[in-house]
Tab-separated table of C-alpha atoms in Angstrom:
chain	number	residue	atom	x	y	z
A	1	MET	CA	78.982	36.654	117.005
A	2	LYS	CA	77.543	33.833	114.613
A	3	ARG	CA	73.957	33.016	114.466
A	4	LYS	CA	72.476	29.694	113.505
A	5	LYS	CA	70.516	30.179	109.816
A	6	MET	CA	66.985	29.093	110.224
A	7	ARG	CA	65.678	26.836	107.362
A	8	ARG	CA	62.611	27.850	106.816
A	9	ALA	CA	59.911	27.569	103.758
A	10	MET	CA	58.662	30.972	102.997
A	11	VAL	CA	55.034	31.070	101.822
A	12	ALA	CA	54.063	32.739	99.017
A	13	ILE	CA	51.773	35.366	100.237
A	14	MET	CA	54.817	37.178	102.048
A	15	VAL	CA	57.095	37.141	99.059
A	16	LEU	CA	57.071	40.174	96.793
A	17	ALA	CA	56.281	38.630	93.424
A	18	ILE	CA	57.930	41.285	91.033
A	19	VAL	CA	60.200	38.909	89.888
A	20	SER	CA	59.061	35.318	90.974
A	21	ALA	CA	57.486	33.992	94.629
A	22	SER	CA	61.425	33.059	95.386
A	23	ILE	CA	63.244	35.820	94.444
A	24	ILE	CA	62.971	38.707	97.351
A	25	VAL	CA	62.133	37.856	101.176
A	26	VAL	CA	59.731	39.927	102.562
A	27	GLY	CA	58.584	38.210	105.543
A	28	ALA	CA	59.645	34.699	107.142
A	29	GLN	CA	57.494	32.132	108.596
A	30	GLU	CA	58.350	28.884	110.588
A	31	GLU	CA	58.469	25.745	108.339
A	32	SER	CA	55.012	25.368	106.863
A	33	SER	CA	53.388	23.200	104.517
A	34	TRP	CA	52.024	24.122	100.816
A	35	VAL	CA	49.395	26.588	100.965
A	36	CYS	CA	46.645	26.120	98.293
A	37	TRP	CA	45.360	28.835	95.725
A	38	ARG	CA	42.173	27.884	94.221
A	39	GLU	CA	41.058	29.944	91.239
A	40	THR	CA	37.826	29.770	88.817
A	41	ILE	CA	38.182	31.546	85.680
A	42	ALA	CA	35.237	32.412	83.338
A	43	VAL	CA	36.174	33.497	80.196
A	44	ASP	CA	33.939	35.439	78.300
A	45	THR	CA	33.315	35.658	74.621
A	46	VAL	CA	36.100	38.541	74.280
A	47	GLY	CA	38.830	37.166	75.982
A	48	ASN	CA	38.786	38.677	79.249
A	49	ALA	CA	38.476	36.361	82.187
A	50	GLN	CA	36.867	36.800	85.355
A	51	PHE	CA	38.661	35.477	88.598
A	52	GLU	CA	37.371	34.045	91.837
A	53	ALA	CA	40.341	32.839	94.156
A	54	SER	CA	40.922	31.642	97.649
A	55	TYR	CA	44.445	31.293	99.186
A	56	GLY	CA	44.581	29.274	102.125
A	57	PRO	CA	44.330	27.618	104.772
A	58	PHE	CA	47.345	28.982	106.684
A	59	SER	CA	48.586	27.755	109.802
A	60	MET	CA	47.441	30.243	112.311
A	61	SER	CA	50.309	31.828	112.808
A	62	ASP	CA	51.069	32.365	109.340
A	63	TYR	CA	47.819	33.578	108.988
A	64	ASN	CA	47.971	36.176	111.811
A	65	ASP	CA	51.026	37.553	110.362
A	66	LEU	CA	49.488	37.954	106.982
A	67	CYS	CA	46.633	39.367	108.721
A	68	ALA	CA	48.648	41.877	110.419
A	69	PHE	CA	50.752	42.918	107.242
A	70	TYR	CA	47.497	43.129	104.530
A	71	LYS	CA	44.404	43.883	106.540
A	72	PRO	CA	45.917	47.460	107.031
A	73	ASN	CA	46.328	47.473	103.231
A	74	PRO	CA	44.206	44.936	101.464
A	75	GLU	CA	44.356	46.114	97.889
A	76	VAL	CA	47.957	45.534	97.865
A	77	ALA	CA	47.442	41.610	98.376
A	78	ILE	CA	46.377	41.206	94.801
A	79	ARG	CA	49.630	42.492	93.768
A	80	PHE	CA	52.145	40.697	96.344
A	81	LEU	CA	50.004	37.516	95.884
A	82	ARG	CA	50.365	37.240	92.101
A	83	SER	CA	52.921	38.103	89.601
A	84	ARG	CA	50.184	38.544	86.627
A	85	GLY	CA	49.961	42.332	87.491
A	86	ALA	CA	53.392	43.122	85.636
A	87	ILE	CA	52.359	41.280	82.291
A	88	TYR	CA	48.374	41.440	82.547
A	89	GLU	CA	45.953	44.184	82.749
A	90	PHE	CA	43.857	43.929	85.860
A	91	ASP	CA	40.042	45.450	85.752
A	92	ASN	CA	37.437	45.266	88.523
A	93	VAL	CA	39.627	44.166	91.194
A	94	GLU	CA	37.526	43.901	94.370
A	95	THR	CA	38.622	44.387	98.166
A	96	PRO	CA	40.053	41.160	99.271
A	97	VAL	CA	38.092	39.415	102.190
A	98	PHE	CA	39.966	37.896	105.030
A	99	ASP	CA	38.280	34.599	106.314
A	100	ASP	CA	39.198	33.839	109.432
A	101	VAL	CA	37.182	30.759	109.829
A	102	ALA	CA	39.311	29.147	107.009
A	103	ARG	CA	42.185	31.179	107.824
A	104	SER	CA	42.322	32.179	104.002
A	105	ILE	CA	41.734	35.121	101.525
A	106	ASN	CA	38.880	35.644	98.700
A	107	TYR	CA	39.646	37.475	95.898
A	108	ASN	CA	37.678	38.754	92.682
A	109	TYR	CA	38.968	40.608	89.735
A	110	ASP	CA	39.186	40.516	86.119
A	111	ILE	CA	42.021	40.141	83.932
A	112	LEU	CA	41.772	41.661	80.211
A	113	GLY	CA	43.000	39.950	77.247
A	114	TRP	CA	43.654	36.477	78.947
A	115	ALA	CA	42.662	34.790	75.927
A	116	LYS	CA	43.573	36.014	72.316
A	117	ILE	CA	42.468	34.544	68.824
A	118	ASP	CA	45.192	32.550	67.127
A	119	GLU	CA	43.724	32.144	63.793
A	120	ALA	CA	40.277	32.840	62.065
A	121	TYR	CA	38.672	30.718	59.738
A	122	ILE	CA	35.432	28.906	59.586
A	123	GLY	CA	35.390	29.771	63.468
A	124	ASP	CA	37.711	32.072	65.585
A	125	ILE	CA	40.375	30.015	67.003
A	126	TRP	CA	41.079	31.077	70.639
A	127	GLU	CA	44.359	30.388	72.578
A	128	ILE	CA	44.996	30.774	76.471
A	129	GLU	CA	48.530	30.320	77.662
A	130	LEU	CA	48.945	28.279	80.964
A	131	PRO	CA	52.342	27.942	83.242
A	132	ALA	CA	54.895	25.235	81.696
A	133	ASP	CA	54.029	22.966	84.746
A	134	ALA	CA	50.095	22.849	84.507
A	135	VAL	CA	48.762	19.543	84.014
A	136	LYS	CA	45.206	18.779	82.959
A	137	ALA	CA	43.409	16.774	85.622
A	138	ALA	CA	39.742	16.779	84.551
A	139	GLN	CA	37.257	17.843	81.676
A	140	TYR	CA	33.845	18.363	81.416
A	141	GLN	CA	32.333	19.893	78.403
A	142	ASN	CA	33.435	23.611	78.867
A	143	PHE	CA	35.044	23.134	82.197
A	144	LEU	CA	38.746	22.375	82.540
A	145	VAL	CA	40.529	21.586	85.588
A	146	PHE	CA	44.451	21.799	86.170
A	147	VAL	CA	46.976	21.403	88.678
A	148	TRP	CA	50.352	22.805	89.160
A	149	SER	CA	52.608	23.461	92.241
A	150	ASP	CA	55.697	25.315	93.185
A	151	SER	CA	57.826	24.711	96.495
A	152	GLU	CA	55.206	26.574	98.716
A	153	THR	CA	51.796	26.992	96.742
A	154	LEU	CA	49.542	24.183	94.870
A	155	THR	CA	47.315	25.785	92.588
A	156	ILE	CA	44.150	24.105	91.381
A	157	SER	CA	42.712	26.154	88.456
A	158	THR	CA	39.106	25.447	87.011
A	159	THR	CA	38.798	27.218	83.735
A	160	ILE	CA	35.174	27.974	82.276
A	161	LEU	CA	35.033	28.703	78.276
A	162	PRO	CA	31.962	30.192	77.045
A	163	GLU	CA	29.259	27.749	76.632
A	164	SER	CA	29.506	28.450	72.884
A	165	ALA	CA	32.936	26.931	73.021
A	166	THR	CA	33.554	24.202	70.718
A	167	ALA	CA	36.801	21.776	69.765
A	168	ILE	CA	38.076	22.157	72.877
A	169	SER	CA	41.559	20.685	73.645
A	170	PHE	CA	44.661	21.077	75.800
A	171	ASP	CA	48.374	20.905	74.312
A	172	PRO	CA	50.338	19.876	77.108
A	173	ASP	CA	53.776	20.653	74.992
A	174	GLU	CA	52.654	24.173	74.170
A	175	HIS	CA	50.939	24.529	77.450
A	176	VAL	CA	48.042	26.023	75.473
A	177	ILE	CA	44.014	25.599	76.028
A	178	SER	CA	42.510	26.040	72.367
A	179	TYR	CA	38.771	26.370	71.369
A	180	VAL	CA	36.434	27.717	69.014
A	181	LEU	CA	34.147	30.567	68.867
A	182	PRO	CA	31.520	31.181	66.086
A	183	SER	CA	33.563	33.407	63.917
A	184	VAL	CA	32.534	37.242	64.770
A	185	THR	CA	31.864	39.515	61.706
A	186	GLY	CA	30.631	43.283	61.445
A	187	THR	CA	30.575	46.598	59.417
A	188	GLY	CA	31.593	50.103	60.073
A	189	THR	CA	34.420	52.244	61.004
A	190	PRO	CA	37.175	50.506	62.686
A	191	ARG	CA	38.265	52.301	66.263
A	192	ILE	CA	40.655	51.238	68.822
A	193	ASP	CA	41.630	52.779	72.209
A	194	PRO	CA	45.254	52.242	72.828
A	195	GLU	CA	46.475	52.966	76.193
A	196	ILE	CA	50.539	53.358	76.937
A	197	LYS	CA	52.096	52.619	80.162
A	198	TYR	CA	55.663	52.875	80.260
A	199	LYS	CA	58.234	53.633	83.062
A	200	GLU	CA	59.057	57.284	82.925
A	201	GLU	CA	62.810	57.062	84.402
A	202	VAL	CA	64.827	54.098	83.032
A	203	MET	CA	67.713	52.676	84.955
A	204	SER	CA	70.827	52.345	82.548
A	205	ALA	CA	72.416	50.448	85.466
A	206	MET	CA	69.516	47.573	84.689
A	207	TYR	CA	69.787	47.854	80.900
A	208	LYS	CA	70.227	44.055	80.907
A	209	VAL	CA	66.910	43.368	83.223
A	210	TYR	CA	64.715	45.268	80.985
A	211	GLY	CA	65.248	43.223	78.068
A	212	ILE	CA	64.724	39.450	80.248
A	213	GLN	CA	60.949	38.588	79.590
A	214	ASP	CA	60.993	36.055	82.398
A	215	LEU	CA	61.712	38.985	84.945
A	216	GLU	CA	58.361	41.003	83.561
A	217	PHE	CA	60.359	44.089	84.038
A	218	TRP	CA	58.913	45.601	80.676
A	219	LEU	CA	59.610	49.385	79.704
A	220	ALA	CA	56.200	49.740	78.142
A	221	LYS	CA	53.068	47.930	78.364
A	222	THR	CA	50.393	48.860	75.142
A	223	VAL	CA	46.758	47.897	75.698
A	224	VAL	CA	44.709	48.007	72.984
A	225	LYS	CA	41.291	47.777	72.741
A	226	ASN	CA	38.849	47.316	69.850
A	227	THR	CA	36.203	50.047	70.451
A	228	GLY	CA	34.559	50.005	67.083
A	229	THR	CA	32.025	47.906	65.598
A	230	VAL	CA	34.187	45.454	63.039
A	231	PRO	CA	36.719	42.926	63.824
A	232	ILE	CA	40.356	44.010	62.597
A	233	GLN	CA	42.687	41.795	61.451
A	234	ASP	CA	46.852	41.291	61.909
A	235	LEU	CA	47.281	43.935	64.617
A	236	LYS	CA	51.143	44.489	65.231
A	237	VAL	CA	52.443	46.968	68.124
A	238	SER	CA	56.146	47.906	67.528
A	239	TYR	CA	58.627	49.994	69.370
A	240	LYS	CA	62.009	52.027	69.061
A	241	ILE	CA	63.908	54.267	71.165
A	242	THR	CA	65.783	57.386	69.721
A	243	GLU	CA	69.231	57.006	69.587
A	244	TYR	CA	69.468	53.774	71.241
A	245	VAL	CA	67.195	51.431	69.900
A	246	PRO	CA	66.952	53.246	65.940
A	247	ASP	CA	64.937	50.387	64.085
A	248	TRP	CA	61.123	49.320	64.857
A	249	THR	CA	61.302	45.838	67.094
A	250	THR	CA	59.293	42.661	65.090
A	251	PRO	CA	56.052	42.470	66.449
A	252	GLU	CA	54.086	39.656	67.542
A	253	THR	CA	51.044	39.524	64.847
A	254	TYR	CA	47.458	39.295	66.881
A	255	ALA	CA	45.237	37.334	63.977
A	256	LYS	CA	42.048	38.816	64.673
A	257	VAL	CA	40.648	41.393	67.290
A	258	VAL	CA	36.565	41.195	67.562
A	259	PRO	CA	34.791	44.524	68.935
A	260	GLY	CA	35.282	44.639	72.658
A	261	GLN	CA	38.371	42.570	72.857
A	262	THR	CA	42.059	43.977	74.434
A	263	ILE	CA	45.384	43.024	73.588
A	264	VAL	CA	48.330	43.343	76.068
A	265	ASP	CA	51.523	43.893	74.314
A	266	LEU	CA	54.733	44.169	76.067
A	267	TYR	CA	58.314	45.826	75.159
A	268	TYR	CA	61.275	44.333	76.833
A	269	PRO	CA	63.992	46.457	74.982
A	270	CYS	CA	67.749	45.094	73.853
A	271	LEU	CA	69.231	48.296	74.891
A	272	PRO	CA	73.305	48.883	74.127
A	273	SER	CA	75.859	48.507	76.556
A	274	GLY	CA	76.757	51.995	75.733
A	275	VAL	CA	74.101	53.220	78.047
A	276	THR	CA	76.627	52.316	80.954
A	277	GLU	CA	78.552	55.497	79.803
A	278	LEU	CA	75.963	57.801	80.978
A	279	THR	CA	76.696	59.769	84.147
A	280	THR	CA	73.699	62.110	84.056
A	281	LYS	CA	70.184	61.382	82.715
A	282	ARG	CA	69.390	61.726	78.705
A	283	PRO	CA	65.783	62.811	77.443
A	284	LEU	CA	64.540	60.193	74.932
A	285	GLU	CA	61.323	59.395	73.144
A	286	LEU	CA	59.841	56.192	72.953
A	287	LEU	CA	57.765	55.488	69.841
A	288	VAL	CA	55.112	52.878	69.518
A	289	ARG	CA	53.339	51.648	66.487
A	290	ILE	CA	50.178	50.224	66.080
A	291	GLN	CA	49.256	48.484	62.902
A	292	TYR	CA	46.037	46.708	61.618
A	293	THR	CA	43.675	45.870	58.865
A	294	VAL	CA	40.167	45.922	57.919
A	295	GLY	CA	39.777	44.338	54.656
A	296	ALA	CA	42.090	45.639	52.145
A	297	LYS	CA	42.911	48.800	53.929
A	298	THR	CA	45.861	48.805	56.741
A	299	TYR	CA	45.906	51.397	59.348
A	300	GLU	CA	48.433	52.984	61.264
A	301	GLU	CA	49.160	54.941	64.373
A	302	ILE	CA	51.973	56.026	65.982
A	303	VAL	CA	52.305	57.368	69.564
A	304	ARG	CA	55.111	59.098	70.992
A	305	LYS	CA	56.391	59.187	74.811
A	306	ARG	CA	59.020	60.920	76.516
A	307	PHE	CA	61.179	59.554	79.219
A	308	GLU	CA	64.553	59.885	80.599
A	309	LEU	CA	67.671	57.411	80.688
A	310	LEU	CA	69.328	57.583	83.994
A	311	GLY	CA	73.037	58.104	84.723
A	312	ILE	CA	74.754	54.379	85.502
A	313	ASN	CA	74.548	55.379	89.586
A	314	SER	CA	71.159	56.191	89.828
A	315	PHE	CA	68.206	53.937	90.985
A	316	VAL	CA	64.585	54.303	91.285
A	317	TRP	CA	62.960	52.976	94.691
A	318	SER	CA	59.624	52.288	93.222
A	319	TYR	CA	57.913	52.331	89.689
A	320	LEU	CA	54.359	52.455	91.717
A	321	GLY	CA	52.837	55.652	90.982
A	322	PRO	CA	50.086	57.381	93.745
A	323	GLU	CA	47.181	55.460	92.110
A	324	GLU	CA	49.069	51.979	92.296
A	325	SER	CA	50.800	52.560	95.773
A	326	THR	CA	49.463	51.868	99.213
A	327	GLY	CA	51.761	54.271	100.921
A	328	SER	CA	53.253	51.429	102.566
A	329	TRP	CA	57.232	51.042	103.233
A	330	TYR	CA	57.205	47.965	100.901
A	331	ASP	CA	55.330	49.738	98.055
A	332	TYR	CA	58.104	52.848	98.303
A	333	PHE	CA	61.020	50.540	97.727
A	334	ASP	CA	59.250	47.999	95.178
A	335	ASN	CA	62.313	47.744	93.140
A	336	VAL	CA	64.793	46.870	95.577
A	337	TRP	CA	65.337	43.473	94.128
A	338	GLY	CA	67.290	45.366	91.518
A	339	LEU	CA	69.985	46.513	93.711
A	340	PRO	CA	72.459	43.328	92.916
A	341	VAL	CA	73.265	45.420	89.597
A	342	PHE	CA	75.571	47.092	91.983
A	343	VAL	CA	77.390	44.550	93.905
A	344	THR	CA	80.087	43.939	90.846
A	345	THR	CA	82.394	41.140	92.474
A	346	ASN	CA	84.150	40.747	88.743
A	347	GLU	CA	85.006	44.121	88.534
A	348	VAL	CA	88.726	44.102	88.118
A	349	THR	CA	89.853	46.655	90.814
A	350	LEU	CA	87.111	45.245	93.500
A	351	ASN	CA	88.098	41.802	92.985
A	352	ARG	CA	91.828	42.730	93.114
A	353	PHE	CA	91.221	44.338	96.371
A	354	ALA	CA	89.058	41.170	97.892
A	355	LYS	CA	91.552	38.827	96.730
A	356	GLU	CA	94.575	40.899	98.285
A	357	ALA	CA	92.340	41.198	101.570
A	358	THR	CA	91.899	37.544	101.977
A	359	SER	CA	95.182	36.253	100.429
A	360	GLY	CA	96.142	32.702	101.799
A	361	ILE	CA	92.581	31.941	103.020
A	362	GLY	CA	90.230	29.500	101.678
A	363	ALA	CA	87.392	31.531	102.548
A	364	CYS	CA	84.763	28.263	100.853
A	365	LEU	CA	86.726	25.271	102.462
A	366	SER	CA	85.390	25.637	105.865
A	367	ASP	CA	82.837	27.912	108.006
A	368	GLU	CA	85.585	28.804	110.197
A	369	ALA	CA	87.978	30.089	107.061
A	370	ALA	CA	84.942	31.718	105.626
A	371	VAL	CA	84.401	33.838	109.365
A	372	ARG	CA	88.450	34.774	108.899
A	373	ALA	CA	87.670	35.800	105.328
A	374	MET	CA	84.902	37.936	106.282
A	375	GLU	CA	87.155	39.717	109.449
A	376	ALA	CA	89.896	40.320	106.847
A	377	CYS	CA	87.881	41.758	104.467
A	378	TYR	CA	86.258	44.254	106.996
A	379	ASN	CA	89.523	44.873	108.549
A	380	THR	CA	90.917	45.918	104.984
A	381	ILE	CA	88.344	48.201	104.603
A	382	CYS	CA	89.120	49.840	107.784
A	383	ALA	CA	92.968	49.749	107.121
A	384	ARG	CA	92.082	51.768	103.797
A	385	GLY	CA	90.482	54.434	105.736
A	386	ILE	CA	87.172	54.040	104.301
A	387	GLY	CA	84.576	55.925	106.298
A	388	TYR	CA	80.616	55.919	106.711
A	389	ILE	CA	79.217	59.254	105.419
A	390	THR	CA	75.140	60.128	106.114
A	391	GLU	CA	72.537	59.886	103.345
A	392	PRO	CA	71.313	63.544	101.847
A	393	SER	CA	68.048	64.457	103.346
A	394	GLY	CA	65.053	62.478	101.598
A	395	TYR	CA	67.548	59.717	100.490
A	396	TRP	CA	65.215	56.984	102.384
A	397	ALA	CA	62.120	58.976	101.590
A	398	GLY	CA	61.711	55.895	98.465
A	399	GLY	CA	58.783	56.629	95.848
A	400	THR	CA	59.371	57.251	92.292
A	401	GLY	CA	62.457	59.584	92.883
A	402	SER	CA	65.694	58.224	91.933
A	403	GLN	CA	68.919	58.115	94.605
A	404	TYR	CA	72.526	57.963	93.855
A	405	ILE	CA	74.095	54.574	94.592
A	406	GLN	CA	77.737	53.887	94.311
A	407	TYR	CA	79.458	50.819	92.995
A	408	PRO	CA	82.282	49.335	94.914
A	409	LYS	CA	84.834	50.803	92.795
A	410	ASP	CA	83.318	54.333	93.346
A	411	THR	CA	83.548	53.453	97.096
A	412	LEU	CA	87.157	52.388	96.804
A	413	ASP	CA	88.045	55.533	94.811
A	414	ARG	CA	86.208	58.046	97.026
A	415	ASN	CA	87.205	56.501	100.063
A	416	ALA	CA	83.786	56.794	101.660
A	417	GLY	CA	80.232	55.553	101.507
A	418	THR	CA	76.545	55.657	102.873
A	419	CYS	CA	75.088	52.694	104.605
A	420	ILE	CA	74.055	51.073	101.559
A	421	ASP	CA	77.152	51.765	99.567
A	422	LEU	CA	79.250	49.857	102.256
A	423	ALA	CA	77.252	47.495	102.458
A	424	ILE	CA	77.488	46.937	98.535
A	425	LEU	CA	81.239	46.995	99.126
A	426	TYR	CA	81.094	44.557	101.683
A	427	CYS	CA	78.669	42.146	99.719
A	428	ALA	CA	81.020	42.501	96.462
A	429	MET	CA	84.165	41.807	98.585
A	430	CYS	CA	82.995	38.777	100.078
A	431	GLY	CA	80.988	37.680	96.756
A	432	ALA	CA	84.482	37.963	94.997
A	433	VAL	CA	85.984	35.279	97.297
A	434	GLY	CA	83.286	33.009	96.931
A	435	LEU	CA	80.539	33.897	99.819
A	436	ASN	CA	77.124	33.658	99.268
A	437	SER	CA	75.630	37.125	100.328
A	438	TYR	CA	72.278	39.036	101.380
A	439	LEU	CA	71.422	42.777	101.142
A	440	MET	CA	69.175	43.495	104.239
A	441	LEU	CA	67.240	46.841	103.879
A	442	ILE	CA	65.290	48.042	106.760
A	443	PRO	CA	63.627	51.631	106.910
A	444	GLY	CA	66.529	54.013	106.892
A	445	HIS	CA	69.052	51.759	106.767
A	446	ALA	CA	70.935	49.006	104.963
A	447	PHE	CA	73.626	46.357	106.106
A	448	PRO	CA	75.153	43.275	104.514
A	449	VAL	CA	74.650	39.660	105.753
A	450	ILE	CA	76.956	36.937	104.668
A	451	GLU	CA	76.441	33.183	104.526
A	452	THR	CA	78.880	30.695	105.891
A	453	PRO	CA	79.673	27.786	103.065
A	454	SER	CA	77.700	24.840	105.396
A	455	GLY	CA	74.399	27.175	104.789
A	456	MET	CA	74.172	26.886	108.493
A	457	TYR	CA	75.283	30.499	109.751
A	458	LEU	CA	74.629	33.742	109.018
A	459	TYR	CA	76.804	36.718	109.992
A	460	PRO	CA	74.961	40.222	109.702
A	461	ILE	CA	77.829	43.075	109.792
A	462	GLU	CA	76.826	46.824	110.691
A	463	MET	CA	79.147	48.869	108.253
A	464	THR	CA	78.478	52.236	109.431
A	465	GLY	CA	81.397	51.874	112.483
A	466	VAL	CA	84.261	51.934	109.605
A	467	PRO	CA	87.130	52.723	110.008
A	468	ASN	CA	87.075	52.756	113.917
A	469	THR	CA	84.762	49.954	115.065
A	470	GLU	CA	86.392	46.345	115.419
A	471	PHE	CA	85.122	43.509	113.029
A	472	ALA	CA	83.735	41.588	116.435
A	473	ASN	CA	81.704	44.738	117.736
A	474	ALA	CA	80.165	45.093	114.177
A	475	SER	CA	79.250	41.696	114.034
A	476	GLU	CA	77.292	42.015	117.584
A	477	THR	CA	75.612	45.352	116.208
A	478	GLY	CA	74.668	43.728	113.137
A	479	LEU	CA	73.121	40.408	114.584
A	480	LYS	CA	71.128	42.916	116.946
A	481	GLU	CA	69.769	44.726	113.958
A	482	TYR	CA	69.012	41.559	112.379
A	483	ASP	CA	66.980	40.374	114.990
A	484	GLU	CA	65.312	43.500	115.109
A	485	ALA	CA	64.406	43.371	111.574
A	486	TYR	CA	62.488	40.254	111.395
A	487	ARG	CA	60.053	42.182	114.016
A	488	GLY	CA	59.319	44.885	111.544
A	489	ASP	CA	59.521	46.140	107.780
A	490	TYR	CA	62.476	44.493	106.007
A	491	TYR	CA	63.411	43.083	102.504
A	492	GLU	CA	66.195	40.428	102.760
A	493	LEU	CA	67.720	40.159	99.162
A	494	ASP	CA	69.478	36.750	98.337
A	495	LEU	CA	72.234	38.174	95.913
A	496	ARG	CA	72.856	34.699	94.284
A	497	LEU	CA	69.326	34.116	93.653
A	498	LEU	CA	68.498	37.459	91.892
A	499	TRP	CA	72.242	36.996	89.929
A	500	ASP	CA	71.093	33.574	88.499
A	501	LYS	CA	67.448	35.212	87.752
A	502	GLY	CA	69.450	37.439	85.586
A	503	VAL	CA	69.456	40.613	87.540
A	504	THR	CA	73.216	41.144	86.822
A	505	PRO	CA	75.817	44.111	87.305
A	506	PRO	CA	75.968	46.265	83.953
A	507	TRP	CA	79.770	44.766	83.357
């Protein structure tokens, strides 16, 4: 049974923005044109920004779909719409307003630390970093208008700098707005209020991912506010992890932090490959060192946080705590975009197993050959006697707890696996012979979806019938599940796209 693949443009509001707007499909819409994100950003004298934004207009069908998805939990719309939540610090987030007449959504929120001082001399030189494709469209005094776009969203961004700003400029090569404010001075005792946000459970399976800044999957976020009455200079935040990162990281230097200003610093650790040898969790300590100067005096503060480095088979469904999660199924499985780290197409045992299963079939030569390869992989799994085992109680509860997931080699060794283990095995086998594959997750279940070389057909396969169900029946059942999935909650993970982004297996 084969299904023609619908070529569809994903509207950004229906895409989970944890990595980028194109990584994880949360919902699919029919072909649609660009949607416009209009934002006005009022920057104050301490670098914080007040956002007023509107997203739309949407087509009527798209607007109805997103209302059905977001209106029950409107506060989650900000996080799904904008990836900035990972690297910036939100404040004063108001409930989004749905404008049924304009078919758009309106937002009001603040971002702390939007601008920072790059240099202090006669005046304080502030900088704001913009996306690499931002183009300045207009400027009038302290008003600057920029535009940029991706495949789905046109952004029109108006920045309003403080009235006292002078020497306003935009460097198109560095993508930076710079401006000068009168130099801030003061007297008194320096005081900072640091807040360390960190992941209490770190997945060794994703040790490569934590170190990639573009993925914004930081291990720690340090928010430092100057709560004193005197500016501080040369603020530095450095990190180390007992046993695995023994030396302090090289910190970014923040030239000057004026009273009331907030700095947000992120830690993307370069963990050693030795973490992949862990089979059980290990308690570790994260050390955060904050240094700064006032005049000729240097101040230092070290904050210690305990966390656990999990074994190589452990996966945390979500890092969203009770204060962030809306309780939706999507929030309980917020980390699923990391599952491709388990799909080890290049692992020796798996690769040999897949190549032997499809011997003589050029899977990538044609759609027909691809289907023969899919069937051969499935039949080989059945012939080996690999069976389905039910998940432990609470496995699909999601949330911040970790669960055990097998790599393909584990499933081959144990000759059994849960639905997600079998889906991962099948995706890995098909990937090893050159076919693009997807992991489909719905409440309480997971199954693989394989794409033919032409890109015109998708084959969803139900794996829980192995070893006794024939391929034709598994394909027919998978197709029904795939159709039903689009009428409810689901994640569809494009494995090749995620691998290209850096979400790669540990070996």
